[in-house]
């Protein structure tokens, strides 16, 4: 085991002082009486519903199937019906509504012969378990090698790319053996023996328990703890590649695999460990919840069932102060989406929730652009955010496309750094969606 530092020079320096008091304990949130499992869990079309109204399901029963992922029931209960509810990703989608009941029956995937694990068997188990990477790509798709792919190493991306989110540090410190084991399973999938676990410099300072465990590992795999600069959005897959390759950028039709790297999110390692060793499907998520406790001044990491309505989470962590919450953001403070209602529910890829008080929700007015160029300096995709914004305002979507609006990652670095508080990201996203909708 060794620790190596890598530099990342783009992006912005986010505040390092956390205004939320972090609760040290990890909470397992109890199951609500009513579960609402979204049929759209990630990118792509909605999955096909496989249950009927009135049907009894158990924990682990198949609820819906898509071409790339299966959605399982996180609890036992009765299917009450199907409702179109707001999605945590914006818009709306069908939700499978389940009334929970107590049951000792748990459906698991078939037990595997641990002495006969091949890459093909591991990939099939990952597919069967319905594990999805944080970017919305089904995990198994990131592990199937094409003829031109020549992976050299597995890169486990633990570099948190959202402000004050701490799930990766929690996973590493509380489940170090499981994370390492999951990473080894994934490395076997792509037939490599080199593993890089990537964290930021700030995270490394909090990882003493994990580092102590990693030092004890003496197996056949070479495991490196790679630290990258604390500059947002270094947690993006593309930006992790930039940092680890000394500044090379993924461009054109290239991907991380063509740089010798298979990049997976750290949370997937634990999901893979559970799926292979215990036959557990992907039905829960460790998320950071900001704005909890008395007055919304705390943060907590909680294990939450997929399909848990946000009103249940609010009532669990702010039982006496929920009325003071003005806005709820799903995802995080930088990239998060303001949800349309408390009936929205958690998904497989949701990393965080932010409860924002009335006073904090007030937005300061925009000012005219002063031409400082700072938005272009920090853009990780080398775009010209202000120029694209102007084309959107002018409704010149041909020029908007020419200047790369579709390549925006929505990281929000440009809006964060803008002294005039321009709504750069919102307009660029609108421009990109218009280009898609109109076929520009």
GROMACS .gro file of C-alpha atoms in nm:
model
  440
    1UNK     CA    1   0.000   0.000   0.000
    2UNK     CA    2   0.127   0.347  -0.082
    3UNK     CA    3  -0.009   0.701  -0.088
    4UNK     CA    4   0.059   0.922  -0.389
    5UNK     CA    5  -0.048   1.280  -0.459
    6UNK     CA    6  -0.182   1.410  -0.791
    7UNK     CA    7  -0.251   1.770  -0.891
    8UNK     CA    8  -0.568   1.914  -1.039
    9UNK     CA    9  -0.554   2.278  -1.143
   10UNK     CA   10  -0.894   2.358  -1.295
   11UNK     CA   11  -1.215   2.422  -1.105
   12UNK     CA   12  -1.270   2.628  -0.791
   13UNK     CA   13  -1.174   2.618  -0.425
   14UNK     CA   14  -1.489   2.555  -0.225
   15UNK     CA   15  -1.534   2.664   0.139
   16UNK     CA   16  -1.350   2.429   0.372
   17UNK     CA   17  -1.533   2.525   0.691
   18UNK     CA   18  -1.851   2.322   0.719
   19UNK     CA   19  -2.135   2.537   0.858
   20UNK     CA   20  -2.320   2.218   0.954
   21UNK     CA   21  -2.225   2.031   1.270
   22UNK     CA   22  -2.151   1.677   1.154
   23UNK     CA   23  -2.307   1.402   1.361
   24UNK     CA   24  -2.047   1.135   1.421
   25UNK     CA   25  -2.285   0.841   1.427
   26UNK     CA   26  -2.418   0.674   1.113
   27UNK     CA   27  -2.796   0.644   1.127
   28UNK     CA   28  -3.008   0.369   0.975
   29UNK     CA   29  -3.341   0.530   0.896
   30UNK     CA   30  -3.639   0.312   0.973
   31UNK     CA   31  -3.879   0.210   0.701
   32UNK     CA   32  -4.183   0.431   0.639
   33UNK     CA   33  -4.533   0.288   0.632
   34UNK     CA   34  -4.562   0.380   0.263
   35UNK     CA   35  -4.276   0.330   0.015
   36UNK     CA   36  -4.279   0.500  -0.327
   37UNK     CA   37  -4.020   0.336  -0.553
   38UNK     CA   38  -3.948   0.545  -0.867
   39UNK     CA   39  -3.964   0.351  -1.192
   40UNK     CA   40  -3.702   0.590  -1.334
   41UNK     CA   41  -3.394   0.541  -1.117
   42UNK     CA   42  -3.130   0.694  -1.342
   43UNK     CA   43  -3.067   0.802  -1.701
   44UNK     CA   44  -3.275   0.654  -1.979
   45UNK     CA   45  -3.630   0.532  -2.014
   46UNK     CA   46  -3.854   0.418  -1.731
   47UNK     CA   47  -3.834   0.049  -1.644
   48UNK     CA   48  -4.128  -0.182  -1.719
   49UNK     CA   49  -4.343  -0.249  -1.412
   50UNK     CA   50  -4.357  -0.620  -1.326
   51UNK     CA   51  -4.612  -0.614  -1.043
   52UNK     CA   52  -4.985  -0.550  -1.023
   53UNK     CA   53  -5.204  -0.352  -0.790
   54UNK     CA   54  -5.290  -0.560  -0.483
   55UNK     CA   55  -4.992  -0.793  -0.527
   56UNK     CA   56  -4.792  -0.900  -0.222
   57UNK     CA   57  -4.417  -0.843  -0.248
   58UNK     CA   58  -4.126  -0.934  -0.021
   59UNK     CA   59  -3.796  -0.763   0.037
   60UNK     CA   60  -3.599  -0.843  -0.278
   61UNK     CA   61  -3.899  -0.904  -0.504
   62UNK     CA   62  -3.866  -0.772  -0.859
   63UNK     CA   63  -4.073  -0.455  -0.904
   64UNK     CA   64  -3.963  -0.341  -1.249
   65UNK     CA   65  -3.717  -0.433  -1.522
   66UNK     CA   66  -3.540  -0.219  -1.775
   67UNK     CA   67  -3.306  -0.313  -2.055
   68UNK     CA   68  -3.011  -0.239  -1.831
   69UNK     CA   69  -3.128  -0.260  -1.472
   70UNK     CA   70  -3.370  -0.437  -1.237
   71UNK     CA   71  -3.551  -0.253  -0.958
   72UNK     CA   72  -3.622  -0.454  -0.642
   73UNK     CA   73  -3.855  -0.399  -0.351
   74UNK     CA   74  -3.673  -0.263  -0.044
   75UNK     CA   75  -3.937  -0.408   0.190
   76UNK     CA   76  -4.228  -0.646   0.223
   77UNK     CA   77  -4.574  -0.513   0.158
   78UNK     CA   78  -4.873  -0.478  -0.069
   79UNK     CA   79  -4.869  -0.285  -0.395
   80UNK     CA   80  -5.131  -0.012  -0.353
   81UNK     CA   81  -5.096   0.122  -0.706
   82UNK     CA   82  -4.890   0.344  -0.932
   83UNK     CA   83  -4.866   0.722  -0.911
   84UNK     CA   84  -4.694   0.987  -1.119
   85UNK     CA   85  -4.492   1.189  -0.871
   86UNK     CA   86  -4.217   1.452  -0.898
   87UNK     CA   87  -3.875   1.298  -0.955
   88UNK     CA   88  -3.564   1.399  -0.764
   89UNK     CA   89  -3.403   1.450  -1.106
   90UNK     CA   90  -3.666   1.702  -1.218
   91UNK     CA   91  -3.986   1.635  -1.406
   92UNK     CA   92  -4.195   1.340  -1.296
   93UNK     CA   93  -4.216   0.964  -1.333
   94UNK     CA   94  -4.426   0.671  -1.220
   95UNK     CA   95  -4.373   0.546  -0.865
   96UNK     CA   96  -4.473   0.203  -0.735
   97UNK     CA   97  -4.659   0.262  -0.409
   98UNK     CA   98  -4.615  -0.011  -0.148
   99UNK     CA   99  -4.780  -0.036   0.193
  100UNK     CA  100  -4.516  -0.193   0.414
  101UNK     CA  101  -4.585  -0.495   0.634
  102UNK     CA  102  -4.366  -0.683   0.877
  103UNK     CA  103  -4.219  -1.002   0.729
  104UNK     CA  104  -3.929  -1.238   0.795
  105UNK     CA  105  -3.911  -1.340   0.430
  106UNK     CA  106  -3.618  -1.195   0.236
  107UNK     CA  107  -3.551  -1.285  -0.125
  108UNK     CA  108  -3.183  -1.297  -0.211
  109UNK     CA  109  -2.991  -1.375  -0.527
  110UNK     CA  110  -2.861  -1.735  -0.551
  111UNK     CA  111  -2.547  -1.815  -0.352
  112UNK     CA  112  -2.227  -1.808  -0.558
  113UNK     CA  113  -1.942  -2.056  -0.545
  114UNK     CA  114  -1.668  -1.825  -0.418
  115UNK     CA  115  -1.400  -2.063  -0.547
  116UNK     CA  116  -1.532  -2.045  -0.903
  117UNK     CA  117  -1.581  -1.671  -0.954
  118UNK     CA  118  -1.497  -1.564  -1.308
  119UNK     CA  119  -1.521  -1.212  -1.452
  120UNK     CA  120  -1.832  -1.319  -1.641
  121UNK     CA  121  -2.002  -1.449  -1.326
  122UNK     CA  122  -1.917  -1.131  -1.133
  123UNK     CA  123  -2.050  -0.907  -1.410
  124UNK     CA  124  -2.371  -1.109  -1.431
  125UNK     CA  125  -2.417  -1.081  -1.053
  126UNK     CA  126  -2.367  -0.703  -1.074
  127UNK     CA  127  -2.631  -0.690  -1.350
  128UNK     CA  128  -2.871  -0.913  -1.157
  129UNK     CA  129  -2.832  -0.702  -0.842
  130UNK     CA  130  -2.928  -0.386  -1.032
  131UNK     CA  131  -2.622  -0.186  -0.924
  132UNK     CA  132  -2.593   0.159  -1.082
  133UNK     CA  133  -2.291   0.392  -1.084
  134UNK     CA  134  -2.345   0.743  -0.945
  135UNK     CA  135  -2.337   0.891  -1.296
  136UNK     CA  136  -2.649   0.691  -1.381
  137UNK     CA  137  -2.470   0.428  -1.589
  138UNK     CA  138  -2.549   0.066  -1.491
  139UNK     CA  139  -2.226  -0.058  -1.335
  140UNK     CA  140  -2.192  -0.373  -1.544
  141UNK     CA  141  -2.168  -0.159  -1.859
  142UNK     CA  142  -1.848  -0.001  -1.727
  143UNK     CA  143  -1.688  -0.344  -1.686
  144UNK     CA  144  -1.755  -0.504  -2.024
  145UNK     CA  145  -1.438  -0.467  -2.230
  146UNK     CA  146  -1.438  -0.379  -2.597
  147UNK     CA  147  -1.166  -0.492  -2.835
  148UNK     CA  148  -0.992  -0.155  -2.815
  149UNK     CA  149  -1.004  -0.140  -2.434
  150UNK     CA  150  -0.679  -0.219  -2.260
  151UNK     CA  151  -0.734  -0.142  -1.891
  152UNK     CA  152  -0.430  -0.114  -1.671
  153UNK     CA  153  -0.597  -0.028  -1.342
  154UNK     CA  154  -0.925   0.001  -1.157
  155UNK     CA  155  -0.989   0.354  -1.032
  156UNK     CA  156  -1.227   0.375  -0.736
  157UNK     CA  157  -1.356   0.730  -0.731
  158UNK     CA  158  -1.404   0.845  -0.374
  159UNK     CA  159  -1.326   1.211  -0.439
  160UNK     CA  160  -1.649   1.371  -0.319
  161UNK     CA  161  -1.757   1.631  -0.571
  162UNK     CA  162  -2.031   1.796  -0.366
  163UNK     CA  163  -1.995   2.051  -0.091
  164UNK     CA  164  -2.008   1.907   0.264
  165UNK     CA  165  -2.106   1.557   0.151
  166UNK     CA  166  -1.923   1.296   0.360
  167UNK     CA  167  -2.060   0.954   0.263
  168UNK     CA  168  -1.736   0.838   0.100
  169UNK     CA  169  -1.531   0.909   0.412
  170UNK     CA  170  -1.793   0.730   0.621
  171UNK     CA  171  -1.797   0.424   0.393
  172UNK     CA  172  -1.417   0.398   0.392
  173UNK     CA  173  -1.384   0.430   0.769
  174UNK     CA  174  -1.678   0.212   0.875
  175UNK     CA  175  -1.663  -0.059   0.605
  176UNK     CA  176  -1.296  -0.072   0.500
  177UNK     CA  177  -1.271  -0.450   0.450
  178UNK     CA  178  -1.592  -0.460   0.251
  179UNK     CA  179  -1.484  -0.168   0.028
  180UNK     CA  180  -1.145  -0.329  -0.041
  181UNK     CA  181  -1.309  -0.667  -0.113
  182UNK     CA  182  -1.560  -0.506  -0.350
  183UNK     CA  183  -1.280  -0.326  -0.532
  184UNK     CA  184  -1.093  -0.654  -0.575
  185UNK     CA  185  -1.403  -0.819  -0.725
  186UNK     CA  186  -1.427  -0.529  -0.971
  187UNK     CA  187  -1.057  -0.548  -1.056
  188UNK     CA  188  -1.103  -0.917  -1.133
  189UNK     CA  189  -1.380  -0.824  -1.377
  190UNK     CA  190  -1.139  -0.629  -1.596
  191UNK     CA  191  -0.844  -0.859  -1.525
  192UNK     CA  192  -0.613  -0.607  -1.360
  193UNK     CA  193  -0.421  -0.624  -1.033
  194UNK     CA  194  -0.367  -0.251  -0.982
  195UNK     CA  195  -0.625  -0.051  -0.786
  196UNK     CA  196  -0.625   0.322  -0.718
  197UNK     CA  197  -0.864   0.452  -0.452
  198UNK     CA  198  -0.897   0.826  -0.518
  199UNK     CA  199  -0.977   1.076  -0.243
  200UNK     CA  200  -0.913   1.447  -0.200
  201UNK     CA  201  -0.638   1.587   0.020
  202UNK     CA  202  -0.900   1.703   0.268
  203UNK     CA  203  -1.059   1.360   0.285
  204UNK     CA  204  -0.725   1.187   0.342
  205UNK     CA  205  -0.685   1.371   0.672
  206UNK     CA  206  -1.003   1.204   0.799
  207UNK     CA  207  -0.923   0.849   0.684
  208UNK     CA  208  -0.699   0.713   0.960
  209UNK     CA  209  -0.920   0.404   1.027
  210UNK     CA  210  -0.928   0.313   0.658
  211UNK     CA  211  -0.556   0.374   0.606
  212UNK     CA  212  -0.476   0.151   0.906
  213UNK     CA  213  -0.681  -0.129   0.750
  214UNK     CA  214  -0.525  -0.079   0.408
  215UNK     CA  215  -0.176  -0.108   0.557
  216UNK     CA  216  -0.264  -0.456   0.679
  217UNK     CA  217  -0.361  -0.579   0.332
  218UNK     CA  218  -0.096  -0.817   0.191
  219UNK     CA  219  -0.276  -0.980  -0.101
  220UNK     CA  220  -0.183  -1.004  -0.468
  221UNK     CA  221  -0.338  -0.670  -0.565
  222UNK     CA  222  -0.143  -0.345  -0.566
  223UNK     CA  223  -0.364  -0.089  -0.390
  224UNK     CA  224  -0.273   0.280  -0.395
  225UNK     CA  225  -0.446   0.559  -0.208
  226UNK     CA  226  -0.434   0.844  -0.461
  227UNK     CA  227  -0.494   1.194  -0.326
  228UNK     CA  228  -0.602   1.475  -0.557
  229UNK     CA  229  -0.620   1.849  -0.498
  230UNK     CA  230  -0.922   1.990  -0.317
  231UNK     CA  231  -1.061   2.170  -0.622
  232UNK     CA  232  -1.420   2.123  -0.732
  233UNK     CA  233  -1.528   1.939  -0.956
  234UNK     CA  234  -1.235   1.697  -0.929
  235UNK     CA  235  -1.483   1.423  -0.834
  236UNK     CA  236  -1.615   1.404  -1.191
  237UNK     CA  237  -1.495   1.093  -1.372
  238UNK     CA  238  -1.339   1.300  -1.650
  239UNK     CA  239  -1.161   1.527  -1.403
  240UNK     CA  240  -1.027   1.230  -1.205
  241UNK     CA  241  -0.869   1.110  -1.530
  242UNK     CA  242  -0.725   1.459  -1.587
  243UNK     CA  243  -0.567   1.454  -1.241
  244UNK     CA  244  -0.430   1.099  -1.259
  245UNK     CA  245  -0.280   1.147  -1.606
  246UNK     CA  246  -0.108   1.474  -1.523
  247UNK     CA  247  -0.343   1.696  -1.721
  248UNK     CA  248  -0.457   1.483  -2.016
  249UNK     CA  249  -0.820   1.543  -2.102
  250UNK     CA  250  -1.083   1.304  -2.230
  251UNK     CA  251  -1.189   1.448  -2.563
  252UNK     CA  252  -1.382   1.346  -2.870
  253UNK     CA  253  -1.513   0.992  -2.852
  254UNK     CA  254  -1.256   0.879  -2.595
  255UNK     CA  255  -1.339   0.752  -2.250
  256UNK     CA  256  -1.149   0.667  -1.934
  257UNK     CA  257  -1.095   0.306  -2.048
  258UNK     CA  258  -0.890   0.430  -2.343
  259UNK     CA  259  -0.651   0.586  -2.091
  260UNK     CA  260  -0.616   0.246  -1.926
  261UNK     CA  261  -0.862   0.319  -1.645
  262UNK     CA  262  -1.196   0.170  -1.548
  263UNK     CA  263  -1.351   0.430  -1.316
  264UNK     CA  264  -1.625   0.331  -1.070
  265UNK     CA  265  -1.776   0.516  -0.777
  266UNK     CA  266  -1.668   0.412  -0.431
  267UNK     CA  267  -2.022   0.337  -0.313
  268UNK     CA  268  -2.045   0.067  -0.581
  269UNK     CA  269  -1.767  -0.130  -0.411
  270UNK     CA  270  -1.984  -0.193  -0.108
  271UNK     CA  271  -2.286  -0.276  -0.323
  272UNK     CA  272  -2.076  -0.526  -0.520
  273UNK     CA  273  -1.944  -0.683  -0.199
  274UNK     CA  274  -2.299  -0.730  -0.068
  275UNK     CA  275  -2.426  -0.868  -0.399
  276UNK     CA  276  -2.148  -1.126  -0.434
  277UNK     CA  277  -2.093  -1.234  -0.074
  278UNK     CA  278  -2.452  -1.212   0.051
  279UNK     CA  279  -2.676  -1.201  -0.258
  280UNK     CA  280  -2.812  -0.859  -0.158
  281UNK     CA  281  -2.980  -0.649  -0.426
  282UNK     CA  282  -2.927  -0.272  -0.462
  283UNK     CA  283  -3.215  -0.141  -0.249
  284UNK     CA  284  -3.060   0.109  -0.008
  285UNK     CA  285  -2.822   0.401  -0.011
  286UNK     CA  286  -2.596   0.589   0.231
  287UNK     CA  287  -2.674   0.957   0.182
  288UNK     CA  288  -2.566   1.281   0.347
  289UNK     CA  289  -2.855   1.492   0.472
  290UNK     CA  290  -2.772   1.858   0.528
  291UNK     CA  291  -2.991   2.093   0.731
  292UNK     CA  292  -3.117   1.859   1.003
  293UNK     CA  293  -3.143   1.891   1.379
  294UNK     CA  294  -3.251   2.195   1.577
  295UNK     CA  295  -3.280   2.487   1.336
  296UNK     CA  296  -3.130   2.286   1.051
  297UNK     CA  297  -2.769   2.337   1.163
  298UNK     CA  298  -2.652   1.976   1.147
  299UNK     CA  299  -2.566   1.710   0.891
  300UNK     CA  300  -2.598   1.334   0.918
  301UNK     CA  301  -2.509   1.029   0.712
  302UNK     CA  302  -2.798   0.786   0.696
  303UNK     CA  303  -2.875   0.452   0.535
  304UNK     CA  304  -3.203   0.505   0.356
  305UNK     CA  305  -3.423   0.263   0.161
  306UNK     CA  306  -3.469   0.333  -0.209
  307UNK     CA  307  -3.820   0.474  -0.241
  308UNK     CA  308  -3.828   0.659   0.091
  309UNK     CA  309  -4.044   0.974   0.047
  310UNK     CA  310  -3.869   1.300   0.134
  311UNK     CA  311  -4.144   1.402   0.378
  312UNK     CA  312  -4.061   1.093   0.586
  313UNK     CA  313  -3.694   1.194   0.596
  314UNK     CA  314  -3.784   1.553   0.688
  315UNK     CA  315  -4.011   1.441   0.970
  316UNK     CA  316  -3.749   1.195   1.096
  317UNK     CA  317  -3.468   1.449   1.124
  318UNK     CA  318  -3.657   1.776   1.179
  319UNK     CA  319  -3.973   1.665   1.360
  320UNK     CA  320  -4.041   2.000   1.525
  321UNK     CA  321  -3.910   2.239   1.264
  322UNK     CA  322  -4.018   2.109   0.923
  323UNK     CA  323  -4.237   2.412   0.858
  324UNK     CA  324  -3.926   2.631   0.847
  325UNK     CA  325  -3.792   2.444   0.541
  326UNK     CA  326  -3.841   2.659   0.232
  327UNK     CA  327  -3.659   2.452  -0.029
  328UNK     CA  328  -3.538   2.094  -0.067
  329UNK     CA  329  -3.246   2.018  -0.295
  330UNK     CA  330  -3.177   1.664  -0.411
  331UNK     CA  331  -2.814   1.584  -0.486
  332UNK     CA  332  -2.611   1.861  -0.325
  333UNK     CA  333  -2.547   2.233  -0.299
  334UNK     CA  334  -2.357   2.263  -0.627
  335UNK     CA  335  -2.532   2.031  -0.874
  336UNK     CA  336  -2.850   1.956  -0.687
  337UNK     CA  337  -3.201   1.991  -0.824
  338UNK     CA  338  -3.474   2.170  -0.629
  339UNK     CA  339  -3.748   1.910  -0.589
  340UNK     CA  340  -4.109   1.991  -0.671
  341UNK     CA  341  -4.259   1.834  -0.363
  342UNK     CA  342  -4.212   1.625  -0.050
  343UNK     CA  343  -4.375   1.327  -0.218
  344UNK     CA  344  -4.058   1.276  -0.423
  345UNK     CA  345  -3.861   0.967  -0.317
  346UNK     CA  346  -3.500   0.853  -0.297
  347UNK     CA  347  -3.330   0.653  -0.574
  348UNK     CA  348  -3.025   0.431  -0.622
  349UNK     CA  349  -2.806   0.721  -0.733
  350UNK     CA  350  -2.914   0.995  -0.491
  351UNK     CA  351  -2.610   1.103  -0.289
  352UNK     CA  352  -2.753   1.375  -0.071
  353UNK     CA  353  -3.046   1.591   0.037
  354UNK     CA  354  -3.035   1.951   0.154
  355UNK     CA  355  -3.310   2.109   0.362
  356UNK     CA  356  -3.288   2.486   0.323
  357UNK     CA  357  -3.448   2.729   0.566
  358UNK     CA  358  -3.664   3.027   0.469
  359UNK     CA  359  -3.386   3.281   0.533
  360UNK     CA  360  -3.127   3.079   0.342
  361UNK     CA  361  -3.348   3.036   0.036
  362UNK     CA  362  -3.353   3.406  -0.052
  363UNK     CA  363  -3.165   3.464  -0.378
  364UNK     CA  364  -2.966   3.781  -0.438
  365UNK     CA  365  -3.042   3.961  -0.766
  366UNK     CA  366  -2.831   3.918  -1.080
  367UNK     CA  367  -2.604   4.198  -1.192
  368UNK     CA  368  -2.471   4.277  -1.538
  369UNK     CA  369  -2.167   4.080  -1.655
  370UNK     CA  370  -1.846   4.276  -1.593
  371UNK     CA  371  -1.641   4.077  -1.845
  372UNK     CA  372  -1.393   3.941  -1.589
  373UNK     CA  373  -1.362   3.602  -1.764
  374UNK     CA  374  -1.341   3.406  -1.439
  375UNK     CA  375  -1.617   3.166  -1.552
  376UNK     CA  376  -1.402   3.057  -1.846
  377UNK     CA  377  -1.093   3.023  -1.627
  378UNK     CA  378  -1.256   2.770  -1.393
  379UNK     CA  379  -1.465   2.570  -1.643
  380UNK     CA  380  -1.333   2.211  -1.641
  381UNK     CA  381  -1.456   2.160  -2.000
  382UNK     CA  382  -1.279   2.473  -2.132
  383UNK     CA  383  -1.611   2.629  -2.235
  384UNK     CA  384  -1.702   2.998  -2.247
  385UNK     CA  385  -2.001   3.007  -2.011
  386UNK     CA  386  -2.081   3.376  -2.047
  387UNK     CA  387  -2.076   3.356  -2.426
  388UNK     CA  388  -2.306   3.054  -2.426
  389UNK     CA  389  -2.537   3.230  -2.181
  390UNK     CA  390  -2.569   3.526  -2.415
  391UNK     CA  391  -2.655   3.301  -2.709
  392UNK     CA  392  -2.928   3.140  -2.498
  393UNK     CA  393  -3.066   3.483  -2.407
  394UNK     CA  394  -3.061   3.575  -2.779
  395UNK     CA  395  -3.223   3.237  -2.862
  396UNK     CA  396  -2.942   3.162  -3.104
  397UNK     CA  397  -2.927   2.790  -3.038
  398UNK     CA  398  -2.716   2.716  -3.344
  399UNK     CA  399  -2.437   2.928  -3.199
  400UNK     CA  400  -2.515   2.786  -2.857
  401UNK     CA  401  -2.444   2.437  -2.990
  402UNK     CA  402  -2.133   2.554  -3.176
  403UNK     CA  403  -1.988   2.682  -2.850
  404UNK     CA  404  -2.047   2.349  -2.675
  405UNK     CA  405  -2.351   2.396  -2.450
  406UNK     CA  406  -2.417   2.020  -2.469
  407UNK     CA  407  -2.077   1.946  -2.314
  408UNK     CA  408  -2.153   2.136  -1.994
  409UNK     CA  409  -2.132   1.906  -1.689
  410UNK     CA  410  -2.361   2.128  -1.481
  411UNK     CA  411  -2.092   2.144  -1.212
  412UNK     CA  412  -2.183   2.505  -1.127
  413UNK     CA  413  -1.822   2.626  -1.094
  414UNK     CA  414  -1.891   2.918  -1.328
  415UNK     CA  415  -2.193   3.040  -1.133
  416UNK     CA  416  -2.010   2.991  -0.803
  417UNK     CA  417  -1.719   3.212  -0.909
  418UNK     CA  418  -1.925   3.479  -1.087
  419UNK     CA  419  -1.912   3.815  -0.899
  420UNK     CA  420  -2.231   3.926  -1.076
  421UNK     CA  421  -2.425   3.616  -0.967
  422UNK     CA  422  -2.525   3.535  -1.325
  423UNK     CA  423  -2.752   3.230  -1.361
  424UNK     CA  424  -2.502   3.076  -1.598
  425UNK     CA  425  -2.566   2.709  -1.533
  426UNK     CA  426  -2.943   2.738  -1.549
  427UNK     CA  427  -2.930   2.910  -1.887
  428UNK     CA  428  -2.668   2.677  -2.032
  429UNK     CA  429  -2.871   2.374  -1.921
  430UNK     CA  430  -3.180   2.527  -2.079
  431UNK     CA  431  -2.983   2.584  -2.398
  432UNK     CA  432  -2.856   2.226  -2.407
  433UNK     CA  433  -3.207   2.088  -2.349
  434UNK     CA  434  -3.348   2.313  -2.623
  435UNK     CA  435  -3.084   2.191  -2.865
  436UNK     CA  436  -3.186   1.835  -2.786
  437UNK     CA  437  -3.560   1.902  -2.804
  438UNK     CA  438  -3.544   2.094  -3.132
  439UNK     CA  439  -3.282   1.876  -3.295
  440UNK     CA  440  -3.057   2.175  -3.364
   0.00000   0.00000   0.00000
